[in-house]
Amino acid sequence: MNILILGGGGREHALAWAVMQNPKCDKLIVAPGNAGIAQIAECAKLDIKDGGAVVEFAGENAIDLVIIGPEAPLAAGVADALRDAGFPVFGPSQEAARLEASKSFTKEICDAAGAPTAGYGHFTDAASAKAHVRAEGAPIVVKADGLAAGKGVIIAETVAEAEAAIDDMFGGAFGGAGAEVVIEEFMTGEEASFFLLVDGEDVLPIGTAQDHKRVGEGDTGLNTGGMGAYSPAPVLSDAVAQKALDEIIKPTMAEMVKRGTPYSGVLYAGLMIENGQPRLVEYNVRFGDPECQVLMMRLGAQALDLIQACAEGRLAEAQVNWAEDHAMTVVLAAKGYPGSYEKGTAIGGLGALTEDSFHQMFHAGTSEKDGKVVATGGRVLNATARGATLAEAAERAYALVDAVDWPEGFCRRDIGWRAL
Ligand code: AMP
Ligand code: GLY
């Protein structure tokens, strides 16, 4: 079959790698891709948020399955355009993608489904939002309602800080995303991510992971898109995962069906777990990046069979062949990230790496210039490995890191510290 993947980060490189492991794949095109993806697939220039352009491209290239990586094309309705044109597609409709694109929508669905989550209020003006904050006290969480590239959440330690965040959001600091604000109870506990494939009411768990959002060792410093991840997440034990499935995931997916907007695609549930009880922090309508890298490393070729079954509405008959293994990915980022950083610096040592089903250097922000791989983003490479234990996976991932010659890059040396 001919497959098209939309996106060009580490997540999409991992998806492309897994897809290419499966003999079913005859041809893979990734738009826009990156320098690492270009070594295993054809990369194409395409406006991936333009449904019409994607449909036309899929037709011209006789595509049998489209896998949508990031949230932006989903929120723009690209999955709907493809489905309307008759293409099998992995990714939710624009309506269902509101589970990520609108925090108040998700809170309301949780209420209707009786799913445990933080208590909240939803506000369209600063005065009533501030009155709520003063009544509730701190710590408290202030969130821009819409998509804000992961930056629209402020954990306020004091009422004054929360009021300042409210002023910022209504003042336009997050553009349209901040025109409405959700204020949530601050939840304590340990966070983990639960990944499921969903087609309507059928739900298939495909793995758990934990990531490190802060830039500095010991989970300190500024928030980032994620500096590393590992799978499985010990805190998401079978018992906790079953609770999350029964109390959160299945009731909310049933609520989506009831409303005539069934969910289809991968569902990424961010959970807060305390004393064995999971509560929903947020839903994302895509794979996490870099969580996808560790999931793909563990699933390998079967990922394509599962994704295809999901896209074709055959999840009820699908099953995951679990291996008792562990995976870790370490993000190599440009010095300065998540602040400003230099672009175009050359990365050496990549050609000499030994890559196999236990070791993969996935590329995120890279491109090729004059025959050399150069860094073009903040998060640049994902050293990813698998082992019988997390310690073995970590040792292999850091060996990959150490084989790369990139003086302008850095990584955290403590990925997985909680679990190790
Ligand atoms: P979100 O964009 O909703 O995932 O929020 C980003 C991060 O903020 C989450 O991964 C949590 O670490 C934290 N967070 C969000 N909401 C809450 C909450 N109600 N209580 C505690 N932490 C939260
Ligand atoms: N790594 C967090 C995310 O993809 O949202």
CSV table of C-alpha atoms and ligand atoms in Angstrom, one decimal:
chain,number,residue,atom,x,y,z
A,1,MET,CA,0.0,0.0,0.0
A,2,ASN,CA,1.0,3.6,-0.5
A,3,ILE,CA,1.1,5.7,2.6
A,4,LEU,CA,1.2,9.4,3.3
A,5,ILE,CA,2.3,10.8,6.6
A,6,LEU,CA,1.7,14.5,7.4
A,7,GLY,CA,4.3,16.2,9.6
A,8,GLY,CA,8.1,16.6,9.9
A,9,GLY,CA,9.2,16.1,13.5
A,10,GLY,CA,10.6,13.3,15.6
A,11,ARG,CA,7.1,11.9,16.0
A,12,GLU,CA,6.7,11.6,12.3
A,13,HIS,CA,10.2,10.1,11.8
A,14,ALA,CA,9.3,7.4,14.4
A,15,LEU,CA,5.9,6.7,12.6
A,16,ALA,CA,7.7,6.5,9.2
A,17,TRP,CA,10.3,4.1,10.6
A,18,ALA,CA,7.6,1.8,12.1
A,19,VAL,CA,5.6,1.9,8.9
A,20,MET,CA,8.7,1.0,6.8
A,21,GLN,CA,9.3,-2.0,9.0
A,22,ASN,CA,6.0,-3.5,7.7
A,23,PRO,CA,6.3,-5.3,4.4
A,24,LYS,CA,2.7,-4.1,3.6
A,25,CYS,CA,4.1,-0.7,2.9
A,26,ASP,CA,5.1,-0.3,-0.8
A,27,LYS,CA,5.6,3.4,-0.9
A,28,LEU,CA,5.9,6.1,1.8
A,29,ILE,CA,5.7,9.8,1.3
A,30,VAL,CA,6.1,12.2,4.2
A,31,ALA,CA,5.2,15.9,4.0
A,32,PRO,CA,7.2,17.9,4.8
A,33,GLY,CA,9.5,15.4,6.5
A,34,ASN,CA,13.1,16.2,7.6
A,35,ALA,CA,16.7,15.0,6.9
A,36,GLY,CA,16.3,11.8,8.8
A,37,ILE,CA,13.0,10.9,7.2
A,38,ALA,CA,14.5,11.6,3.8
A,39,GLN,CA,16.9,8.7,4.3
A,40,ILE,CA,13.9,6.2,4.5
A,41,ALA,CA,11.1,7.8,2.6
A,42,GLU,CA,10.2,10.3,-0.1
A,43,CYS,CA,9.7,13.8,1.3
A,44,ALA,CA,7.2,16.2,-0.3
A,45,LYS,CA,6.4,19.9,-0.1
A,46,LEU,CA,2.8,20.4,0.8
A,47,ASP,CA,0.6,22.8,2.8
A,48,ILE,CA,-0.5,20.2,5.3
A,49,LYS,CA,-3.2,22.4,6.8
A,50,ASP,CA,-4.9,22.9,3.5
A,51,GLY,CA,-7.4,20.0,3.2
A,52,GLY,CA,-8.0,20.6,-0.6
A,53,ALA,CA,-4.3,20.5,-1.3
A,54,VAL,CA,-3.8,17.3,0.7
A,55,VAL,CA,-6.7,15.6,-1.0
A,56,GLU,CA,-5.4,16.5,-4.4
A,57,PHE,CA,-1.9,15.3,-3.5
A,58,ALA,CA,-3.3,12.0,-2.1
A,59,GLY,CA,-5.2,11.4,-5.4
A,60,GLU,CA,-2.2,12.2,-7.6
A,61,ASN,CA,0.0,9.7,-5.6
A,62,ALA,CA,-2.6,6.9,-5.4
A,63,ILE,CA,-2.5,7.0,-1.5
A,64,ASP,CA,-4.2,4.2,0.4
A,65,LEU,CA,-3.8,5.6,3.9
A,66,VAL,CA,-3.1,9.0,5.3
A,67,ILE,CA,-1.6,9.3,8.8
A,68,ILE,CA,-1.8,12.7,10.4
A,69,GLY,CA,0.9,13.5,12.9
A,70,PRO,CA,0.4,17.0,14.4
A,71,GLU,CA,-2.8,18.7,15.8
A,72,ALA,CA,-2.9,21.7,13.5
A,73,PRO,CA,-4.1,19.9,10.4
A,74,LEU,CA,-6.6,18.0,12.5
A,75,ALA,CA,-8.0,21.2,14.0
A,76,ALA,CA,-8.1,22.6,10.5
A,77,GLY,CA,-10.4,19.7,9.3
A,78,VAL,CA,-7.9,18.0,7.0
A,79,ALA,CA,-9.1,14.5,8.2
A,80,ASP,CA,-12.7,15.5,7.2
A,81,ALA,CA,-11.6,16.6,3.7
A,82,LEU,CA,-9.8,13.3,3.2
A,83,ARG,CA,-12.7,11.2,4.5
A,84,ASP,CA,-15.2,13.1,2.3
A,85,ALA,CA,-13.0,12.4,-0.7
A,86,GLY,CA,-12.9,8.6,0.2
A,87,PHE,CA,-9.4,8.3,1.6
A,88,PRO,CA,-8.8,6.1,4.7
A,89,VAL,CA,-7.3,8.4,7.3
A,90,PHE,CA,-5.8,8.1,10.7
A,91,GLY,CA,-6.9,11.1,12.7
A,92,PRO,CA,-10.1,12.6,14.2
A,93,SER,CA,-12.6,14.9,12.6
A,94,GLN,CA,-12.4,18.7,13.2
A,95,GLU,CA,-15.4,18.3,15.6
A,96,ALA,CA,-13.7,15.5,17.6
A,97,ALA,CA,-10.3,17.3,17.6
A,98,ARG,CA,-12.0,19.9,19.9
A,99,LEU,CA,-11.0,17.5,22.7
A,100,GLU,CA,-7.6,19.1,22.3
A,101,ALA,CA,-8.5,22.4,20.6
A,102,SER,CA,-10.9,23.5,23.4
A,103,LYS,CA,-10.2,22.9,27.1
A,104,SER,CA,-13.7,24.0,28.1
A,105,PHE,CA,-15.2,21.6,25.6
A,106,THR,CA,-13.3,18.7,27.2
A,107,LYS,CA,-14.3,19.8,30.7
A,108,GLU,CA,-17.9,19.8,29.7
A,109,ILE,CA,-17.6,16.3,28.1
A,110,CYS,CA,-16.0,15.0,31.3
A,111,ASP,CA,-18.9,16.5,33.3
A,112,ALA,CA,-21.5,14.9,31.1
A,113,ALA,CA,-19.7,11.5,31.2
A,114,GLY,CA,-19.0,11.7,35.0
A,115,ALA,CA,-15.2,11.3,34.3
A,116,PRO,CA,-12.9,12.3,37.2
A,117,THR,CA,-10.9,15.5,36.4
A,118,ALA,CA,-10.0,18.8,38.2
A,119,GLY,CA,-12.9,21.1,39.3
A,120,TYR,CA,-13.1,24.2,37.1
A,121,GLY,CA,-14.8,27.3,36.0
A,122,HIS,CA,-15.1,28.7,32.4
A,123,PHE,CA,-14.9,32.4,31.9
A,124,THR,CA,-15.3,34.9,29.0
A,125,ASP,CA,-14.3,38.0,31.0
A,126,ALA,CA,-11.5,38.9,33.4
A,127,ALA,CA,-13.6,40.2,36.3
A,128,SER,CA,-15.5,37.0,36.9
A,129,ALA,CA,-12.4,34.9,36.3
A,130,LYS,CA,-10.6,36.9,39.0
A,131,ALA,CA,-13.5,36.7,41.4
A,132,HIS,CA,-13.4,32.9,41.0
A,133,VAL,CA,-9.7,32.8,41.7
A,134,ARG,CA,-10.1,35.0,44.9
A,135,ALA,CA,-12.9,32.7,46.1
A,136,GLU,CA,-10.9,29.5,45.5
A,137,GLY,CA,-7.4,30.6,46.5
A,138,ALA,CA,-4.0,29.4,45.3
A,139,PRO,CA,-2.3,27.3,44.0
A,140,ILE,CA,-4.6,27.3,41.0
A,141,VAL,CA,-4.3,26.7,37.3
A,142,VAL,CA,-5.2,29.3,34.6
A,143,LYS,CA,-5.6,28.0,31.0
A,144,ALA,CA,-6.2,29.7,27.7
A,145,ASP,CA,-9.1,27.8,26.2
A,146,GLY,CA,-7.7,27.2,22.7
A,147,LEU,CA,-4.6,25.8,21.1
A,148,ALA,CA,-1.5,27.8,22.4
A,149,ALA,CA,1.4,25.6,21.3
A,150,GLY,CA,1.7,24.1,24.8
A,151,LYS,CA,2.2,27.6,26.4
A,152,GLY,CA,-1.3,28.4,27.5
A,153,VAL,CA,-1.2,26.8,31.0
A,154,ILE,CA,-0.1,28.8,34.0
A,155,ILE,CA,0.3,27.1,37.4
A,156,ALA,CA,-0.2,30.1,39.7
A,157,GLU,CA,1.3,29.8,43.2
A,158,THR,CA,-0.5,32.9,44.4
A,159,VAL,CA,-3.7,34.7,43.7
A,160,ALA,CA,-1.8,37.7,42.4
A,161,GLU,CA,0.0,35.5,39.9
A,162,ALA,CA,-3.3,34.0,38.8
A,163,GLU,CA,-4.8,37.4,38.3
A,164,ALA,CA,-1.8,38.5,36.2
A,165,ALA,CA,-2.2,35.4,34.1
A,166,ILE,CA,-5.9,36.2,33.6
A,167,ASP,CA,-5.0,39.8,32.5
A,168,ASP,CA,-2.4,38.4,30.1
A,169,MET,CA,-4.8,36.0,28.5
A,170,PHE,CA,-7.7,38.4,28.1
A,171,GLY,CA,-5.1,41.0,27.0
A,172,GLY,CA,-4.3,38.9,23.9
A,173,ALA,CA,-1.0,37.3,25.0
A,174,PHE,CA,-2.2,34.0,23.4
A,175,GLY,CA,-4.2,35.5,20.5
A,176,GLY,CA,-7.6,34.0,19.9
A,177,ALA,CA,-6.7,31.0,22.2
A,178,GLY,CA,-7.0,33.3,25.2
A,179,ALA,CA,-10.4,34.8,24.4
A,180,GLU,CA,-11.9,32.3,26.9
A,181,VAL,CA,-10.2,31.0,30.0
A,182,VAL,CA,-10.6,27.9,32.1
A,183,ILE,CA,-9.6,28.0,35.7
A,184,GLU,CA,-8.8,24.7,37.3
A,185,GLU,CA,-8.2,23.2,40.7
A,186,PHE,CA,-4.5,22.4,41.1
A,187,MET,CA,-4.2,18.6,41.2
A,188,THR,CA,-1.3,16.8,43.0
A,189,GLY,CA,0.1,13.4,42.2
A,190,GLU,CA,2.3,11.9,39.5
A,191,GLU,CA,1.6,12.5,35.8
A,192,ALA,CA,1.6,9.9,33.1
A,193,SER,CA,0.3,9.5,29.5
A,194,PHE,CA,-2.0,6.8,28.3
A,195,PHE,CA,-2.2,6.1,24.5
A,196,LEU,CA,-5.2,4.5,23.0
A,197,LEU,CA,-6.5,3.8,19.5
A,198,VAL,CA,-10.2,4.7,19.2
A,199,ASP,CA,-12.8,4.1,16.5
A,200,GLY,CA,-16.1,5.3,17.9
A,201,GLU,CA,-16.8,3.1,20.9
A,202,ASP,CA,-14.0,0.6,20.4
A,203,VAL,CA,-10.9,1.5,22.4
A,204,LEU,CA,-7.5,-0.3,22.2
A,205,PRO,CA,-4.7,0.7,24.7
A,206,ILE,CA,-1.4,0.8,22.9
A,207,GLY,CA,1.0,1.9,25.6
A,208,THR,CA,1.9,4.2,28.4
A,209,ALA,CA,4.7,6.8,28.8
A,210,GLN,CA,6.1,9.5,30.9
A,211,ASP,CA,7.9,12.5,29.6
A,212,HIS,CA,10.1,15.3,31.0
A,213,LYS,CA,8.7,18.7,30.2
A,214,ARG,CA,11.2,20.9,32.0
A,215,VAL,CA,14.4,21.8,30.3
A,216,GLY,CA,16.7,21.3,33.3
A,217,GLU,CA,17.9,18.2,35.1
A,218,GLY,CA,15.8,17.3,38.2
A,219,ASP,CA,12.8,18.6,36.3
A,220,THR,CA,13.7,22.2,36.8
A,221,GLY,CA,13.6,25.3,34.6
A,222,LEU,CA,11.4,26.4,31.7
A,223,ASN,CA,8.7,24.2,30.1
A,224,THR,CA,9.5,22.6,26.7
A,225,GLY,CA,7.8,20.4,24.3
A,226,GLY,CA,9.5,17.5,26.1
A,227,MET,CA,13.1,16.6,26.7
A,228,GLY,CA,12.8,12.9,26.8
A,229,ALA,CA,10.4,10.1,27.5
A,230,TYR,CA,10.2,6.4,28.5
A,231,SER,CA,7.7,3.6,28.2
A,232,PRO,CA,6.0,1.9,30.0
A,233,ALA,CA,5.1,4.4,32.8
A,234,PRO,CA,5.4,2.4,36.1
A,235,VAL,CA,2.8,4.6,37.8
A,236,LEU,CA,0.2,3.5,35.2
A,237,SER,CA,0.0,0.0,36.5
A,238,ASP,CA,-2.6,-2.4,35.0
A,239,ALA,CA,-5.0,-1.6,37.8
A,240,VAL,CA,-4.7,2.2,37.3
A,241,ALA,CA,-4.9,1.8,33.5
A,242,GLN,CA,-8.1,-0.2,33.8
A,243,LYS,CA,-9.6,2.4,36.1
A,244,ALA,CA,-8.7,5.1,33.6
A,245,LEU,CA,-10.3,3.1,30.8
A,246,ASP,CA,-13.5,2.4,32.7
A,247,GLU,CA,-14.0,5.8,34.5
A,248,ILE,CA,-12.5,8.3,32.0
A,249,ILE,CA,-11.8,7.0,28.5
A,250,LYS,CA,-14.8,4.8,27.7
A,251,PRO,CA,-17.4,7.1,29.2
A,252,THR,CA,-16.0,10.2,27.3
A,253,MET,CA,-15.7,8.3,24.0
A,254,ALA,CA,-19.3,7.1,24.5
A,255,GLU,CA,-20.4,10.7,25.1
A,256,MET,CA,-18.7,11.7,21.8
A,257,VAL,CA,-20.7,9.0,20.0
A,258,LYS,CA,-23.9,10.1,21.7
A,259,ARG,CA,-23.3,13.7,20.4
A,260,GLY,CA,-22.9,12.4,16.9
A,261,THR,CA,-19.2,13.3,16.8
A,262,PRO,CA,-17.5,9.9,17.3
A,263,TYR,CA,-13.7,10.0,17.9
A,264,SER,CA,-11.4,8.2,15.5
A,265,GLY,CA,-7.6,8.0,15.8
A,266,VAL,CA,-5.0,8.0,18.6
A,267,LEU,CA,-6.2,9.5,21.9
A,268,TYR,CA,-3.5,10.7,24.2
A,269,ALA,CA,-4.8,11.0,27.8
A,270,GLY,CA,-2.7,13.0,30.2
A,271,LEU,CA,-3.5,11.6,33.6
A,272,MET,CA,-2.7,12.7,37.2
A,273,ILE,CA,-2.5,9.7,39.5
A,274,GLU,CA,-2.7,10.0,43.3
A,275,ASN,CA,-3.2,7.0,45.6
A,276,GLY,CA,-4.1,4.8,42.7
A,277,GLN,CA,-6.8,7.1,41.4
A,278,PRO,CA,-6.4,8.6,37.9
A,279,ARG,CA,-7.9,12.0,37.0
A,280,LEU,CA,-7.8,13.5,33.5
A,281,VAL,CA,-5.5,16.5,33.0
A,282,GLU,CA,-6.1,16.8,29.3
A,283,TYR,CA,-6.7,15.0,26.1
A,284,ASN,CA,-4.6,15.4,23.0
A,285,VAL,CA,-5.8,14.1,19.6
A,286,ARG,CA,-2.4,13.0,18.3
A,287,PHE,CA,0.6,11.1,19.5
A,288,GLY,CA,2.8,12.9,22.0
A,289,ASP,CA,6.2,14.1,20.7
A,290,PRO,CA,8.6,12.5,22.0
A,291,GLU,CA,6.3,9.9,23.5
A,292,CYS,CA,5.5,8.5,20.1
A,293,GLN,CA,9.2,7.7,19.6
A,294,VAL,CA,9.2,5.2,22.5
A,295,LEU,CA,5.9,3.7,21.6
A,296,MET,CA,6.9,3.1,18.0
A,297,MET,CA,10.2,1.6,19.1
A,298,ARG,CA,8.3,-0.9,21.2
A,299,LEU,CA,5.5,-1.6,18.7
A,300,GLY,CA,7.6,-1.8,15.5
A,301,ALA,CA,5.9,-3.1,12.3
A,302,GLN,CA,2.6,-3.9,14.0
A,303,ALA,CA,2.0,-0.2,14.5
A,304,LEU,CA,1.0,0.0,10.8
A,305,ASP,CA,-1.5,-2.9,11.2
A,306,LEU,CA,-3.0,-1.2,14.2
A,307,ILE,CA,-3.2,2.3,12.6
A,308,GLN,CA,-4.8,0.8,9.5
A,309,ALA,CA,-7.4,-1.2,11.5
A,310,CYS,CA,-8.2,2.1,13.4
A,311,ALA,CA,-8.5,4.1,10.1
A,312,GLU,CA,-10.8,1.4,8.6
A,313,GLY,CA,-13.0,1.0,11.7
A,314,ARG,CA,-11.8,-2.6,12.4
A,315,LEU,CA,-10.4,-2.0,15.9
A,316,ALA,CA,-12.7,-4.5,17.5
A,317,GLU,CA,-10.7,-7.3,15.8
A,318,ALA,CA,-7.2,-5.8,16.4
A,319,GLN,CA,-4.8,-6.7,19.1
A,320,VAL,CA,-1.4,-5.6,20.3
A,321,ASN,CA,1.4,-8.1,20.7
A,322,TRP,CA,3.1,-6.8,23.8
A,323,ALA,CA,6.7,-7.4,24.5
A,324,GLU,CA,8.0,-7.2,28.0
A,325,ASP,CA,10.4,-4.4,27.1
A,326,HIS,CA,11.2,-0.8,27.9
A,327,ALA,CA,12.1,2.1,25.6
A,328,MET,CA,13.7,5.5,26.2
A,329,THR,CA,14.2,8.6,24.1
A,330,VAL,CA,16.6,11.4,24.9
A,331,VAL,CA,16.1,14.7,23.1
A,332,LEU,CA,19.1,16.6,21.8
A,333,ALA,CA,18.2,20.2,21.6
A,334,ALA,CA,20.0,23.4,20.4
A,335,LYS,CA,21.7,25.3,23.2
A,336,GLY,CA,19.4,28.1,24.3
A,337,TYR,CA,16.2,26.1,23.7
A,338,PRO,CA,13.4,26.7,24.7
A,339,GLY,CA,14.6,30.3,24.4
A,340,SER,CA,16.4,31.6,21.3
A,341,TYR,CA,19.0,29.4,19.7
A,342,GLU,CA,21.3,29.2,16.7
A,343,LYS,CA,20.1,27.6,13.5
A,344,GLY,CA,22.1,25.9,10.7
A,345,THR,CA,24.8,24.3,12.9
A,346,ALA,CA,26.3,21.1,11.4
A,347,ILE,CA,25.8,17.7,13.1
A,348,GLY,CA,28.5,15.1,12.8
A,349,GLY,CA,28.7,11.4,13.6
A,350,LEU,CA,25.3,10.4,12.3
A,351,GLY,CA,26.5,8.4,9.4
A,352,ALA,CA,28.5,6.1,11.6
A,353,LEU,CA,25.7,5.1,14.0
A,354,THR,CA,24.6,1.5,14.2
A,355,GLU,CA,20.8,1.6,13.9
A,356,ASP,CA,18.6,-1.5,14.3
A,357,SER,CA,15.4,-2.5,16.0
A,358,PHE,CA,17.0,-1.6,19.4
A,359,HIS,CA,18.6,1.7,18.5
A,360,GLN,CA,17.3,4.5,16.3
A,361,MET,CA,18.3,8.2,16.0
A,362,PHE,CA,15.0,9.9,15.1
A,363,HIS,CA,15.4,13.3,13.6
A,364,ALA,CA,13.2,16.2,14.6
A,365,GLY,CA,14.4,19.7,13.5
A,366,THR,CA,17.0,18.8,10.9
A,367,SER,CA,17.5,19.4,7.2
A,368,GLU,CA,20.2,18.6,4.7
A,369,LYS,CA,22.5,21.3,3.4
A,370,ASP,CA,25.4,20.6,1.0
A,371,GLY,CA,25.4,16.9,1.9
A,372,LYS,CA,25.5,17.7,5.6
A,373,VAL,CA,22.8,17.4,8.3
A,374,VAL,CA,22.2,20.7,10.0
A,375,ALA,CA,20.0,21.7,12.9
A,376,THR,CA,16.9,23.7,12.0
A,377,GLY,CA,14.8,23.6,15.1
A,378,GLY,CA,14.9,23.7,18.9
A,379,ARG,CA,14.5,20.0,19.5
A,380,VAL,CA,16.7,18.4,16.9
A,381,LEU,CA,17.4,14.7,17.5
A,382,ASN,CA,15.8,11.9,19.5
A,383,ALA,CA,18.3,9.2,20.6
A,384,THR,CA,15.9,6.2,21.1
A,385,ALA,CA,16.6,2.7,22.3
A,386,ARG,CA,14.8,-0.4,23.6
A,387,GLY,CA,16.0,-3.0,26.1
A,388,ALA,CA,14.9,-5.7,28.5
A,389,THR,CA,15.0,-3.1,31.3
A,390,LEU,CA,14.7,0.6,31.5
A,391,ALA,CA,18.3,0.8,32.6
A,392,GLU,CA,19.4,-1.1,29.5
A,393,ALA,CA,17.3,1.1,27.3
A,394,ALA,CA,18.8,4.2,29.0
A,395,GLU,CA,22.4,2.9,28.5
A,396,ARG,CA,21.8,2.4,24.8
A,397,ALA,CA,20.0,5.7,24.3
A,398,TYR,CA,22.9,7.6,25.9
A,399,ALA,CA,25.4,5.6,23.9
A,400,LEU,CA,23.7,7.0,20.8
A,401,VAL,CA,23.8,10.5,22.2
A,402,ASP,CA,27.5,10.2,22.9
A,403,ALA,CA,28.3,9.1,19.4
A,404,VAL,CA,26.9,12.3,18.0
A,405,ASP,CA,29.3,15.2,17.3
A,406,TRP,CA,27.3,18.4,17.8
A,407,PRO,CA,29.0,21.0,20.0
A,408,GLU,CA,26.0,23.4,19.7
A,409,GLY,CA,23.6,20.9,21.2
A,410,PHE,CA,22.7,19.6,24.7
A,411,CYS,CA,20.5,17.1,26.4
A,412,ARG,CA,19.4,16.2,29.9
A,413,ARG,CA,21.4,13.4,31.4
A,414,ASP,CA,18.7,12.2,33.8
A,415,ILE,CA,15.8,11.1,31.6
A,416,GLY,CA,13.8,8.4,33.5
A,417,TRP,CA,15.3,9.2,36.9
A,418,ARG,CA,12.0,8.7,38.7
A,419,ALA,CA,11.5,5.2,37.3
A,420,LEU,CA,15.2,4.3,37.5
B,1,AMP,P1,-2.0,20.9,29.6
B,1,AMP,O1,-1.6,21.8,28.5
B,1,AMP,O2,-3.4,21.0,30.0
B,1,AMP,O3,-1.4,19.5,29.5
B,1,AMP,O4,-1.1,21.4,30.8
B,1,AMP,C1,0.3,21.4,30.8
B,1,AMP,C2,0.8,20.9,32.1
B,1,AMP,O5,0.3,21.6,33.2
B,1,AMP,C3,0.3,19.5,32.4
B,1,AMP,O6,1.0,18.5,31.8
B,1,AMP,C4,0.4,19.4,33.9
B,1,AMP,O7,1.8,19.2,34.3
B,1,AMP,C5,0.1,20.8,34.3
B,1,AMP,N1,-1.3,20.9,34.7
B,1,AMP,C6,-2.4,21.2,33.9
B,1,AMP,N2,-3.5,21.2,34.6
B,1,AMP,C7,-3.3,20.9,35.8
B,1,AMP,C8,-4.0,20.8,37.0
B,1,AMP,N3,-5.4,21.0,37.0
B,1,AMP,N4,-3.4,20.5,38.2
B,1,AMP,C9,-2.0,20.4,38.2
B,1,AMP,N5,-1.3,20.5,37.1
B,1,AMP,C10,-1.8,20.7,35.9
B,2,GLY,N1,5.3,15.8,24.8
B,2,GLY,C1,4.1,16.4,25.1
B,2,GLY,C2,3.2,16.5,23.9
B,2,GLY,O1,3.5,16.0,22.8
B,2,GLY,O2,2.2,17.2,24.1
